[in-house]
mmCIF file with all atom_site columns, C-alpha atoms in Angstrom:
data_model
loop_
_atom_site.group_PDB
_atom_site.id
_atom_site.type_symbol
_atom_site.label_atom_id
_atom_site.label_alt_id
_atom_site.label_comp_id
_atom_site.label_asym_id
_atom_site.label_entity_id
_atom_site.label_seq_id
_atom_site.pdbx_PDB_ins_code
_atom_site.Cartn_x
_atom_site.Cartn_y
_atom_site.Cartn_z
_atom_site.occupancy
_atom_site.B_iso_or_equiv
_atom_site.pdbx_formal_charge
_atom_site.auth_seq_id
_atom_site.auth_comp_id
_atom_site.auth_asym_id
_atom_site.auth_atom_id
_atom_site.pdbx_PDB_model_num
ATOM 1   C CA . MET V 1 1   ? 75.137  100.093 122.101 1.00 49.00 ? 1   MET V CA 1
ATOM 2   C CA . THR V 1 2   ? 73.475  101.847 119.174 1.00 53.00 ? 2   THR V CA 1
ATOM 3   C CA . ILE V 1 3   ? 73.600  99.984  115.864 1.00 57.00 ? 3   ILE V CA 1
ATOM 4   C CA . PRO V 1 4   ? 74.333  102.482 113.093 1.00 57.00 ? 4   PRO V CA 1
ATOM 5   C CA . TYR V 1 5   ? 72.963  101.672 109.643 1.00 57.00 ? 5   TYR V CA 1
ATOM 6   C CA . GLY V 1 6   ? 76.442  101.518 108.090 1.00 63.00 ? 6   GLY V CA 1
ATOM 7   C CA . VAL V 1 7   ? 77.984  99.176  110.650 1.00 71.00 ? 7   VAL V CA 1
ATOM 8   C CA . SER V 1 8   ? 80.912  97.101  109.434 1.00 80.00 ? 8   SER V CA 1
ATOM 9   C CA . VAL V 1 9   ? 83.336  94.744  111.141 1.00 85.00 ? 9   VAL V CA 1
ATOM 10  C CA . PRO V 1 10  ? 86.155  97.358  111.361 1.00 86.00 ? 10  PRO V CA 1
ATOM 11  C CA . THR V 1 11  ? 83.846  100.047 112.785 1.00 84.00 ? 11  THR V CA 1
ATOM 12  C CA . LEU V 1 12  ? 82.321  97.546  115.213 1.00 84.00 ? 12  LEU V CA 1
ATOM 13  C CA . ASN V 1 13  ? 85.861  96.623  116.298 1.00 86.00 ? 13  ASN V CA 1
ATOM 14  C CA . GLU V 1 14  ? 86.653  100.294 116.992 1.00 87.00 ? 14  GLU V CA 1
ATOM 15  C CA . ASP V 1 15  ? 83.354  100.821 118.828 1.00 85.00 ? 15  ASP V CA 1
ATOM 16  C CA . LEU V 1 16  ? 83.865  97.770  121.045 1.00 86.00 ? 16  LEU V CA 1
ATOM 17  C CA . GLN V 1 17  ? 87.396  98.903  121.887 1.00 88.00 ? 17  GLN V CA 1
ATOM 18  C CA . LYS V 1 18  ? 85.955  102.283 122.953 1.00 88.00 ? 18  LYS V CA 1
ATOM 19  C CA . VAL V 1 19  ? 83.101  100.716 124.952 1.00 85.00 ? 19  VAL V CA 1
ATOM 20  C CA . PHE V 1 20  ? 85.461  98.386  126.811 1.00 83.00 ? 20  PHE V CA 1
ATOM 21  C CA . GLU V 1 21  ? 88.214  101.029 127.054 1.00 85.00 ? 21  GLU V CA 1
ATOM 22  C CA . ALA V 1 22  ? 90.473  98.416  125.487 1.00 86.00 ? 22  ALA V CA 1
ATOM 23  C CA . GLY V 1 23  ? 94.155  98.961  124.951 1.00 86.00 ? 23  GLY V CA 1
ATOM 24  C CA . ILE V 1 24  ? 96.250  97.483  122.170 1.00 88.00 ? 24  ILE V CA 1
ATOM 25  C CA . ILE V 1 25  ? 99.485  95.790  123.205 1.00 87.00 ? 25  ILE V CA 1
ATOM 26  C CA . PHE V 1 26  ? 102.214 94.380  120.965 1.00 88.00 ? 26  PHE V CA 1
ATOM 27  C CA . GLU V 1 27  ? 104.354 91.855  122.792 1.00 85.00 ? 27  GLU V CA 1
ATOM 28  C CA . ASN V 1 28  ? 106.743 89.322  121.235 1.00 87.00 ? 28  ASN V CA 1
ATOM 29  C CA . ASN V 1 29  ? 105.380 90.193  117.771 1.00 87.00 ? 29  ASN V CA 1
ATOM 30  C CA . LYS V 1 30  ? 101.845 89.326  118.901 1.00 89.00 ? 30  LYS V CA 1
ATOM 31  C CA . LEU V 1 31  ? 98.824  91.580  119.191 1.00 90.00 ? 31  LEU V CA 1
ATOM 32  C CA . TYR V 1 32  ? 96.796  91.589  122.402 1.00 90.00 ? 32  TYR V CA 1
ATOM 33  C CA . ILE V 1 33  ? 93.711  93.536  123.433 1.00 90.00 ? 33  ILE V CA 1
ATOM 34  C CA . SER V 1 34  ? 93.734  94.630  127.077 1.00 89.00 ? 34  SER V CA 1
ATOM 35  C CA . ILE V 1 35  ? 90.340  94.777  128.815 1.00 88.00 ? 35  ILE V CA 1
ATOM 36  C CA . PRO V 1 36  ? 90.235  96.639  132.171 1.00 88.00 ? 36  PRO V CA 1
ATOM 37  C CA . GLY V 1 37  ? 89.078  94.733  135.252 1.00 87.00 ? 37  GLY V CA 1
ATOM 38  C CA . LYS V 1 38  ? 85.926  96.801  135.724 1.00 88.00 ? 38  LYS V CA 1
ATOM 39  C CA . PHE V 1 39  ? 84.430  94.961  132.715 1.00 85.00 ? 39  PHE V CA 1
ATOM 40  C CA . ILE V 1 40  ? 85.400  91.502  134.005 1.00 84.00 ? 40  ILE V CA 1
ATOM 41  C CA . LYS V 1 41  ? 83.278  89.653  136.594 1.00 84.00 ? 41  LYS V CA 1
ATOM 42  C CA . ASP V 1 42  ? 86.199  88.914  138.963 1.00 88.00 ? 42  ASP V CA 1
ATOM 43  C CA . GLY V 1 43  ? 87.607  92.446  138.591 1.00 87.00 ? 43  GLY V CA 1
ATOM 44  C CA . LYS V 1 44  ? 90.934  91.367  137.083 1.00 89.00 ? 44  LYS V CA 1
ATOM 45  C CA . SER V 1 45  ? 92.023  92.825  133.759 1.00 88.00 ? 45  SER V CA 1
ATOM 46  C CA . ARG V 1 46  ? 92.491  90.435  130.853 1.00 88.00 ? 46  ARG V CA 1
ATOM 47  C CA . LEU V 1 47  ? 94.607  90.210  127.722 1.00 88.00 ? 47  LEU V CA 1
ATOM 48  C CA . ILE V 1 48  ? 92.812  88.763  124.711 1.00 90.00 ? 48  ILE V CA 1
ATOM 49  C CA . ILE V 1 49  ? 94.829  87.472  121.771 1.00 90.00 ? 49  ILE V CA 1
ATOM 50  C CA . GLY V 1 50  ? 94.170  89.649  118.725 1.00 89.00 ? 50  GLY V CA 1
ATOM 51  C CA . LYS V 1 51  ? 92.908  86.697  116.667 1.00 91.00 ? 51  LYS V CA 1
ATOM 52  C CA . ASN V 1 52  ? 90.377  85.777  119.372 1.00 92.00 ? 52  ASN V CA 1
ATOM 53  C CA . TRP V 1 53  ? 89.256  89.409  119.599 1.00 90.00 ? 53  TRP V CA 1
ATOM 54  C CA . GLY V 1 54  ? 88.662  89.347  115.830 1.00 91.00 ? 54  GLY V CA 1
ATOM 55  C CA . ILE V 1 55  ? 86.587  86.173  116.134 1.00 92.00 ? 55  ILE V CA 1
ATOM 56  C CA . LEU V 1 56  ? 84.528  87.788  118.918 1.00 90.00 ? 56  LEU V CA 1
ATOM 57  C CA . VAL V 1 57  ? 83.926  90.945  116.861 1.00 90.00 ? 57  VAL V CA 1
ATOM 58  C CA . ASN V 1 58  ? 82.845  88.866  113.835 1.00 90.00 ? 58  ASN V CA 1
ATOM 59  C CA . MET V 1 59  ? 80.448  86.840  116.002 1.00 90.00 ? 59  MET V CA 1
ATOM 60  C CA . ILE V 1 60  ? 78.879  90.004  117.433 1.00 87.00 ? 60  ILE V CA 1
ATOM 61  C CA . TYR V 1 61  ? 78.554  91.461  113.922 1.00 86.00 ? 61  TYR V CA 1
ATOM 62  C CA . LYS V 1 62  ? 76.765  88.326  112.681 1.00 84.00 ? 62  LYS V CA 1
ATOM 63  C CA . ILE V 1 63  ? 74.471  88.329  115.727 1.00 82.00 ? 63  ILE V CA 1
ATOM 64  C CA . LEU V 1 64  ? 73.564  91.996  115.170 1.00 78.00 ? 64  LEU V CA 1
ATOM 65  C CA . TYR V 1 65  ? 72.494  91.271  111.619 1.00 75.00 ? 65  TYR V CA 1
ATOM 66  C CA . SER V 1 66  ? 70.671  88.034  112.480 1.00 75.00 ? 66  SER V CA 1
ATOM 67  C CA . MET V 1 67  ? 68.772  89.755  115.320 1.00 74.00 ? 67  MET V CA 1
ATOM 68  C CA . HIS V 1 68  ? 68.005  92.781  113.183 1.00 73.00 ? 68  HIS V CA 1
ATOM 69  C CA . PRO V 1 69  ? 67.222  91.546  109.658 1.00 70.00 ? 69  PRO V CA 1
ATOM 70  C CA . VAL V 1 70  ? 65.505  94.872  108.983 1.00 73.00 ? 70  VAL V CA 1
ATOM 71  C CA . LEU V 1 71  ? 68.919  96.494  109.425 1.00 72.00 ? 71  LEU V CA 1
ATOM 72  C CA . LYS V 1 72  ? 70.257  94.530  106.453 1.00 73.00 ? 72  LYS V CA 1
ATOM 73  C CA . ASP V 1 73  ? 67.199  95.435  104.380 1.00 79.00 ? 73  ASP V CA 1
ATOM 74  C CA . PHE V 1 74  ? 67.694  99.089  105.284 1.00 76.00 ? 74  PHE V CA 1
ATOM 75  C CA . THR V 1 75  ? 71.401  99.129  104.370 1.00 77.00 ? 75  THR V CA 1
ATOM 76  C CA . ASP V 1 76  ? 70.604  97.315  101.104 1.00 82.00 ? 76  ASP V CA 1
ATOM 77  C CA . TYR V 1 77  ? 67.928  99.938  100.407 1.00 84.00 ? 77  TYR V CA 1
ATOM 78  C CA . LEU V 1 78  ? 70.423  102.759 101.015 1.00 81.00 ? 78  LEU V CA 1
ATOM 79  C CA . LYS V 1 79  ? 73.025  101.123 98.754  1.00 83.00 ? 79  LYS V CA 1
ATOM 80  C CA . ASN V 1 80  ? 70.476  100.635 95.974  1.00 87.00 ? 80  ASN V CA 1
ATOM 81  C CA . MET V 1 81  ? 69.219  104.203 96.367  1.00 84.00 ? 81  MET V CA 1
ATOM 82  C CA . SER V 1 82  ? 72.798  105.439 96.084  1.00 80.00 ? 82  SER V CA 1
ATOM 83  C CA . LYS V 1 83  ? 73.279  103.384 92.890  1.00 82.00 ? 83  LYS V CA 1
ATOM 84  C CA . LEU V 1 84  ? 70.058  104.806 91.432  1.00 82.00 ? 84  LEU V CA 1
ATOM 85  C CA . LEU V 1 85  ? 71.066  108.385 92.228  1.00 79.00 ? 85  LEU V CA 1
ATOM 86  C CA . LEU V 1 86  ? 74.459  107.714 90.668  1.00 75.00 ? 86  LEU V CA 1
ATOM 87  C CA . GLU V 1 87  ? 72.780  106.509 87.464  1.00 76.00 ? 87  GLU V CA 1
ATOM 88  C CA . LEU V 1 88  ? 70.589  109.630 87.453  1.00 77.00 ? 88  LEU V CA 1
ATOM 89  C CA . ASN V 1 89  ? 73.654  111.813 88.141  1.00 75.00 ? 89  ASN V CA 1
ATOM 90  C CA . CYS V 1 90  ? 71.948  113.266 91.236  1.00 74.00 ? 90  CYS V CA 1
ATOM 91  C CA . PRO V 1 91  ? 73.597  114.039 94.586  1.00 78.00 ? 91  PRO V CA 1
ATOM 92  C CA . VAL V 1 92  ? 72.547  112.390 97.844  1.00 78.00 ? 92  VAL V CA 1
ATOM 93  C CA . VAL V 1 93  ? 71.257  115.118 100.171 1.00 80.00 ? 93  VAL V CA 1
ATOM 94  C CA . TRP V 1 94  ? 70.199  114.784 103.804 1.00 77.00 ? 94  TRP V CA 1
ATOM 95  C CA . VAL V 1 95  ? 70.027  116.815 106.991 1.00 80.00 ? 95  VAL V CA 1
ATOM 96  C CA . SER V 1 96  ? 71.898  115.522 110.044 1.00 77.00 ? 96  SER V CA 1
ATOM 97  C CA . PRO V 1 97  ? 70.244  115.445 113.498 1.00 77.00 ? 97  PRO V CA 1
ATOM 98  C CA . SER V 1 98  ? 72.148  118.639 114.361 1.00 81.00 ? 98  SER V CA 1
ATOM 99  C CA . GLY V 1 99  ? 70.577  120.395 111.351 1.00 82.00 ? 99  GLY V CA 1
ATOM 100 C CA . MET V 1 100 ? 73.624  120.416 109.078 1.00 85.00 ? 100 MET V CA 1
ATOM 101 C CA . LYS V 1 101 ? 72.821  119.863 105.389 1.00 84.00 ? 101 LYS V CA 1
ATOM 102 C CA . ILE V 1 102 ? 75.049  117.213 103.809 1.00 81.00 ? 102 ILE V CA 1
ATOM 103 C CA . ASN V 1 103 ? 75.533  116.644 100.071 1.00 79.00 ? 103 ASN V CA 1
ATOM 104 C CA . THR V 1 104 ? 77.466  113.828 98.472  1.00 77.00 ? 104 THR V CA 1
ATOM 105 C CA . THR V 1 105 ? 77.968  113.122 94.826  1.00 71.00 ? 105 THR V CA 1
ATOM 106 C CA . ASN V 1 106 ? 79.295  109.918 93.340  1.00 65.00 ? 106 ASN V CA 1
ATOM 107 C CA . ILE V 1 107 ? 81.254  110.048 90.134  1.00 68.00 ? 107 ILE V CA 1
ATOM 108 C CA . LYS V 1 108 ? 81.919  107.101 87.864  1.00 69.00 ? 108 LYS V CA 1
ATOM 109 C CA . PHE V 1 109 ? 85.554  106.735 86.926  1.00 79.00 ? 109 PHE V CA 1
ATOM 110 C CA . SER V 1 110 ? 87.005  104.659 84.155  1.00 86.00 ? 110 SER V CA 1
ATOM 111 C CA . SER V 1 111 ? 90.580  103.475 84.235  1.00 87.00 ? 111 SER V CA 1
ATOM 112 C CA . ILE V 1 112 ? 92.992  104.137 81.415  1.00 87.00 ? 112 ILE V CA 1
ATOM 113 C CA . LYS V 1 113 ? 96.067  102.002 80.904  1.00 83.00 ? 113 LYS V CA 1
ATOM 114 C CA . VAL V 1 114 ? 99.176  103.980 80.132  1.00 79.00 ? 114 VAL V CA 1
ATOM 115 C CA . LYS V 1 115 ? 102.618 102.865 79.165  1.00 77.00 ? 115 LYS V CA 1
ATOM 116 C CA . SER V 1 116 ? 105.792 104.574 80.292  1.00 76.00 ? 116 SER V CA 1
ATOM 117 C CA . SER V 1 117 ? 108.000 105.566 77.389  1.00 76.00 ? 117 SER V CA 1
ATOM 118 C CA . ILE V 1 118 ? 111.018 105.445 79.690  1.00 77.00 ? 118 ILE V CA 1
ATOM 119 C CA . LEU V 1 119 ? 110.572 102.045 81.340  1.00 70.00 ? 119 LEU V CA 1
ATOM 120 C CA . LYS V 1 120 ? 108.436 100.455 78.601  1.00 66.00 ? 120 LYS V CA 1
ATOM 121 C CA . LYS V 1 121 ? 106.164 99.070  81.351  1.00 62.00 ? 121 LYS V CA 1
ATOM 122 C CA . ARG V 1 122 ? 102.549 99.509  82.279  1.00 54.00 ? 122 ARG V CA 1
#
């Protein structure tokens, strides 16, 4: 499995479900993850309780970052670079492996509290 630089627990969850061709089952108001038998040693498919699946995904995520500390440094570098470019009001520009040029611009927003004249509530 490739470890992308922006890996997060939700994206890792989705990736693992794709890798294991997992199905999601709701039964008796409980969530289960179905793993096909071809991924299990004895060849029988398994249902994993959703909570246990979440624990497994979190463990794998922590292992990825403990085995690859450079990955954390790299993602921190990218976050800090993004903050710097935001302060300088510059876009982030890069070229994807397929050759497509990608531009992103971050904009700072400030919230304004308003009060409804009809309901007299914020």
